[in-house]
Amino acid sequence: MQITLETLRAIVGAPHVLTGDDVSSRRVDWMTGAPCQAGAIVRPANTEQLAAVMRACYELRQPVVTHGGLTGLVHGAEASADELVISLERMTAIEEIDRVGGTLTVQAGAPLQRVQEAAKEVGLQFPLDLGARGSCTIGGNIATNAGGVRVIRYGMMRQQVLGLEAVMADGRVVSSMNRMLKNNAGFDLKQLFIGSEGTLGIVTRAVLRLQPPTPYEQTAMVACPSFEALTELLTQMGKALGGSLGAFEVMWQNHYRLLTETLGRHVPPIAPEYPFYVIIESLGSDDERNATQFREALESALESGLIVDAVMAQSSTHRDGLWAIREDIEGLIKGLAPVLTFDVSLPIAEMQRYTDALEAQLTKRWPDARLVVFGHLGDGNLHISVSAGSAELTVRREVEAMVYQPLAALGGSVSAEHGIGLEKRPWLSTCRSAAEIELMQTLKQALDPHRLLNRGKILS
């Protein structure tokens, strides 16, 4: 590393500069569990300490990689021996909650679940939700523009952020801690940092938008006889439930059957013989009205043949059991190991043709290959898992081409919500124009001229 440990210790304190085994014992992502290889990990306590660290790094041209909850899936947290990792694990304070204005001010290292709990304690809710809620951090959610299971109702992380503070590559602090829904005073600078994966600045604090509570949930798992019925069901549920539709999560039969029948990790609430399974959830503030509306919507869909079987959750435990099938990523990985995972988006109408063609191409190349599909269909987002017998680089590159290349013609994207990182960087040009990439490079050069922040991520 260019910077000395003594310099770092003088800024954040000796106990908060980790080296040796304290570094290598940490993993860099959830999926691979690969050890961290950085020269050191520094843990600032606040924005001022981080700014001082970055000023020193800028002077010495020391590259840095930011770590949050390390739940990413695109190698965005990887660091080499000559890089310094900055962990925000000490910056977890919830600084203020404004019940009247509906805002929550928080440091970037706070876990998503803690923010959800804090909002609930004052009778509000923070609606972003995803399976990694217990470990992913607000800063990471912002840096990757996280999505999750409530996007169909509340939007991505971008829609939940009113203001933020970030430390630039040279140590300058850009504080745009706006608390208002309406603020058209010039450029909306927070948008530069949301979704930029730590390449333009390090988010340290944020003002989040809270929502009124929806304490009453109606949840059902249903089976659909065809893709045409599935898409019509989405349309019909949107009309019948209106703004209360909170989730429309789809599992292809290959996902549902693997986790219930093949692996036996879950008791199947519906027989695993149908092509598609959907978790539909309605969120509201009037229990009786919501229950009636939800039941009538399901009955109508049954009568019209859009669904052929349905199970309604009778308790919170029952609900959790239904969702567990959808969220059992650990079982998916074990059942398909070695597994290659992908996160793509494309027009809903093209999804079945796309997945059918992909499966045919995979099995033609590797007769024993397996394809498993699930995702946020209402958001146009599919999660694809492939088992081709090997996870070696040559196999991965071949599978990537099968998954990613068709998306350009369909108007899709190689990343719906997981980001680009290192993994998808070679495929960025399939979903972004040359002009867009050139502008990204211009922004990177202007804000980080020495390429010190998360170098090599997103852009080469």
Coordinates of C-alpha atoms in Angstrom, one line a residue, residues 203-372:
V203 CA -21.9 7.5 1.1
T204 CA -21.8 8.2 4.8
R205 CA -25.2 9.4 5.9
A206 CA -28.7 9.5 4.3
V207 CA -32.2 10.9 4.8
L208 CA -34.7 8.2 4.1
R209 CA -38.3 8.6 3.2
L210 CA -40.7 6.7 5.5
Q211 CA -44.2 5.5 4.6
P212 CA -47.5 5.1 6.5
P213 CA -47.7 1.6 8.1
T214 CA -49.5 -1.3 6.3
P215 CA -49.8 -3.6 9.3
Y216 CA -52.3 -6.0 7.7
E217 CA -50.9 -8.5 5.2
Q218 CA -52.8 -10.9 3.0
T219 CA -50.6 -13.5 1.5
A220 CA -51.3 -16.4 -0.9
M221 CA -49.4 -18.8 -3.0
V222 CA -51.1 -19.8 -6.2
A223 CA -50.3 -22.0 -9.2
C224 CA -50.8 -20.9 -12.8
P225 CA -51.4 -23.3 -15.7
S226 CA -49.5 -21.2 -18.3
F227 CA -47.3 -18.2 -18.8
E228 CA -50.2 -16.4 -20.5
A229 CA -52.4 -17.0 -17.4
L230 CA -49.5 -15.8 -15.3
T231 CA -49.2 -12.4 -17.0
E232 CA -52.9 -12.0 -17.1
L233 CA -53.1 -12.7 -13.4
L234 CA -50.5 -9.9 -12.8
T235 CA -52.7 -7.5 -14.7
Q236 CA -55.9 -8.6 -13.0
M237 CA -54.4 -8.5 -9.5
G238 CA -53.1 -5.0 -10.2
K239 CA -56.6 -3.9 -11.1
A240 CA -58.4 -5.7 -8.3
L241 CA -56.0 -4.8 -5.5
G242 CA -55.0 -1.4 -6.8
G243 CA -52.4 0.3 -4.6
S244 CA -52.4 -2.5 -2.0
L245 CA -50.6 -5.0 -4.2
G246 CA -47.3 -5.3 -2.4
A247 CA -45.6 -8.3 -4.0
F248 CA -45.9 -10.6 -7.0
E249 CA -43.1 -13.1 -6.8
V250 CA -42.9 -15.9 -9.3
M251 CA -41.2 -19.3 -9.2
W252 CA -40.8 -21.4 -12.3
Q253 CA -41.6 -25.1 -11.6
N254 CA -37.9 -25.9 -11.7
H255 CA -37.3 -23.6 -8.7
Y256 CA -40.4 -24.8 -6.7
R257 CA -39.8 -28.5 -7.4
L258 CA -36.1 -28.4 -6.6
L259 CA -36.7 -26.9 -3.1
T260 CA -39.8 -28.9 -2.2
E261 CA -39.8 -32.3 -3.9
T262 CA -36.2 -32.9 -5.0
L263 CA -34.4 -31.6 -2.0
G264 CA -37.2 -31.9 0.5
R265 CA -36.3 -28.7 2.2
H266 CA -39.9 -27.5 2.4
V267 CA -43.3 -29.2 2.5
P268 CA -45.0 -28.2 -0.8
P269 CA -48.2 -26.2 0.0
I270 CA -49.3 -26.9 -3.6
A271 CA -48.5 -30.0 -5.7
P272 CA -45.3 -29.4 -7.7
E273 CA -46.9 -30.3 -11.0
Y274 CA -47.7 -26.8 -12.4
P275 CA -45.5 -24.6 -14.6
F276 CA -45.6 -21.5 -12.4
Y277 CA -46.1 -20.6 -8.8
V278 CA -46.7 -17.1 -7.5
I279 CA -46.6 -15.4 -4.0
I280 CA -49.1 -12.6 -4.1
E281 CA -49.3 -10.2 -1.2
S282 CA -51.6 -7.3 -0.4
L283 CA -50.6 -4.7 2.2
G284 CA -53.1 -2.4 3.8
S285 CA -54.3 -0.6 6.9
D286 CA -57.9 -2.0 7.1
D287 CA -57.8 -5.7 7.9
E288 CA -61.4 -6.6 7.1
R289 CA -61.5 -4.6 3.9
N290 CA -58.2 -5.9 2.7
A291 CA -59.1 -9.5 3.5
T292 CA -62.4 -9.2 1.6
Q293 CA -60.7 -7.5 -1.4
F294 CA -57.9 -10.1 -1.5
R295 CA -60.3 -13.1 -1.2
E296 CA -62.6 -11.8 -4.0
A297 CA -59.6 -11.1 -6.3
L298 CA -58.4 -14.7 -5.8
E299 CA -61.9 -16.2 -6.3
S300 CA -62.2 -14.2 -9.5
A301 CA -58.9 -15.5 -10.8
L302 CA -59.9 -19.1 -9.9
E303 CA -63.2 -18.7 -11.7
S304 CA -61.5 -17.4 -14.9
G305 CA -58.9 -20.2 -14.9
L306 CA -55.9 -17.9 -14.3
I307 CA -55.0 -20.0 -11.3
V308 CA -55.6 -23.7 -10.7
D309 CA -54.8 -24.0 -7.0
A310 CA -54.2 -21.6 -4.2
V311 CA -53.2 -21.5 -0.5
M312 CA -53.9 -18.5 1.7
A313 CA -51.6 -17.9 4.7
Q314 CA -53.5 -18.4 7.9
S315 CA -50.9 -17.0 10.2
S316 CA -47.6 -15.2 10.3
T317 CA -45.9 -18.5 10.6
H318 CA -47.7 -19.9 7.7
R319 CA -46.8 -16.8 5.7
D320 CA -43.2 -17.2 6.6
G321 CA -43.3 -20.8 5.4
L322 CA -44.6 -19.7 2.0
W323 CA -41.9 -17.0 1.6
A324 CA -39.2 -19.4 2.8
I325 CA -39.5 -21.4 -0.5
R326 CA -39.0 -18.2 -2.5
E327 CA -36.1 -17.0 -0.3
D328 CA -34.2 -20.3 0.2
I329 CA -31.1 -19.2 -1.6
E330 CA -28.9 -21.4 0.5
G331 CA -30.9 -24.4 -0.6
L332 CA -30.7 -23.3 -4.2
I333 CA -26.9 -23.0 -4.0
K334 CA -26.5 -26.4 -2.3
G335 CA -28.9 -28.1 -4.7
L336 CA -27.3 -26.9 -7.8
A337 CA -23.6 -26.7 -6.7
P338 CA -21.5 -25.6 -8.5
V339 CA -24.0 -22.9 -9.4
L340 CA -23.7 -19.8 -11.6
T341 CA -26.2 -17.0 -10.7
F342 CA -27.5 -14.2 -12.8
D343 CA -29.8 -11.2 -12.2
V344 CA -31.4 -9.8 -15.4
S345 CA -34.3 -7.7 -16.5
L346 CA -36.4 -7.8 -19.7
P347 CA -39.9 -7.1 -20.9
I348 CA -42.4 -9.5 -19.2
A349 CA -43.9 -10.6 -22.4
E350 CA -40.5 -12.0 -23.6
M351 CA -39.7 -14.0 -20.4
Q352 CA -41.0 -17.4 -21.3
R353 CA -39.5 -17.4 -24.8
Y354 CA -36.2 -16.2 -23.3
T355 CA -36.0 -18.8 -20.6
D356 CA -37.1 -21.7 -22.9
A357 CA -34.5 -20.7 -25.4
L358 CA -31.8 -20.5 -22.7
E359 CA -32.7 -23.9 -21.3
A360 CA -32.5 -25.4 -24.8
Q361 CA -29.2 -23.9 -25.5
L362 CA -27.8 -25.0 -22.1
T363 CA -28.9 -28.6 -22.4
K364 CA -27.6 -28.8 -26.0
R365 CA -24.2 -27.8 -24.8
W366 CA -24.3 -29.7 -21.5
P367 CA -26.9 -32.5 -21.5
D368 CA -27.1 -32.6 -17.7
A369 CA -27.3 -28.8 -17.3
R370 CA -30.0 -27.5 -15.0
L371 CA -31.8 -24.1 -15.2
V372 CA -33.7 -22.6 -12.2

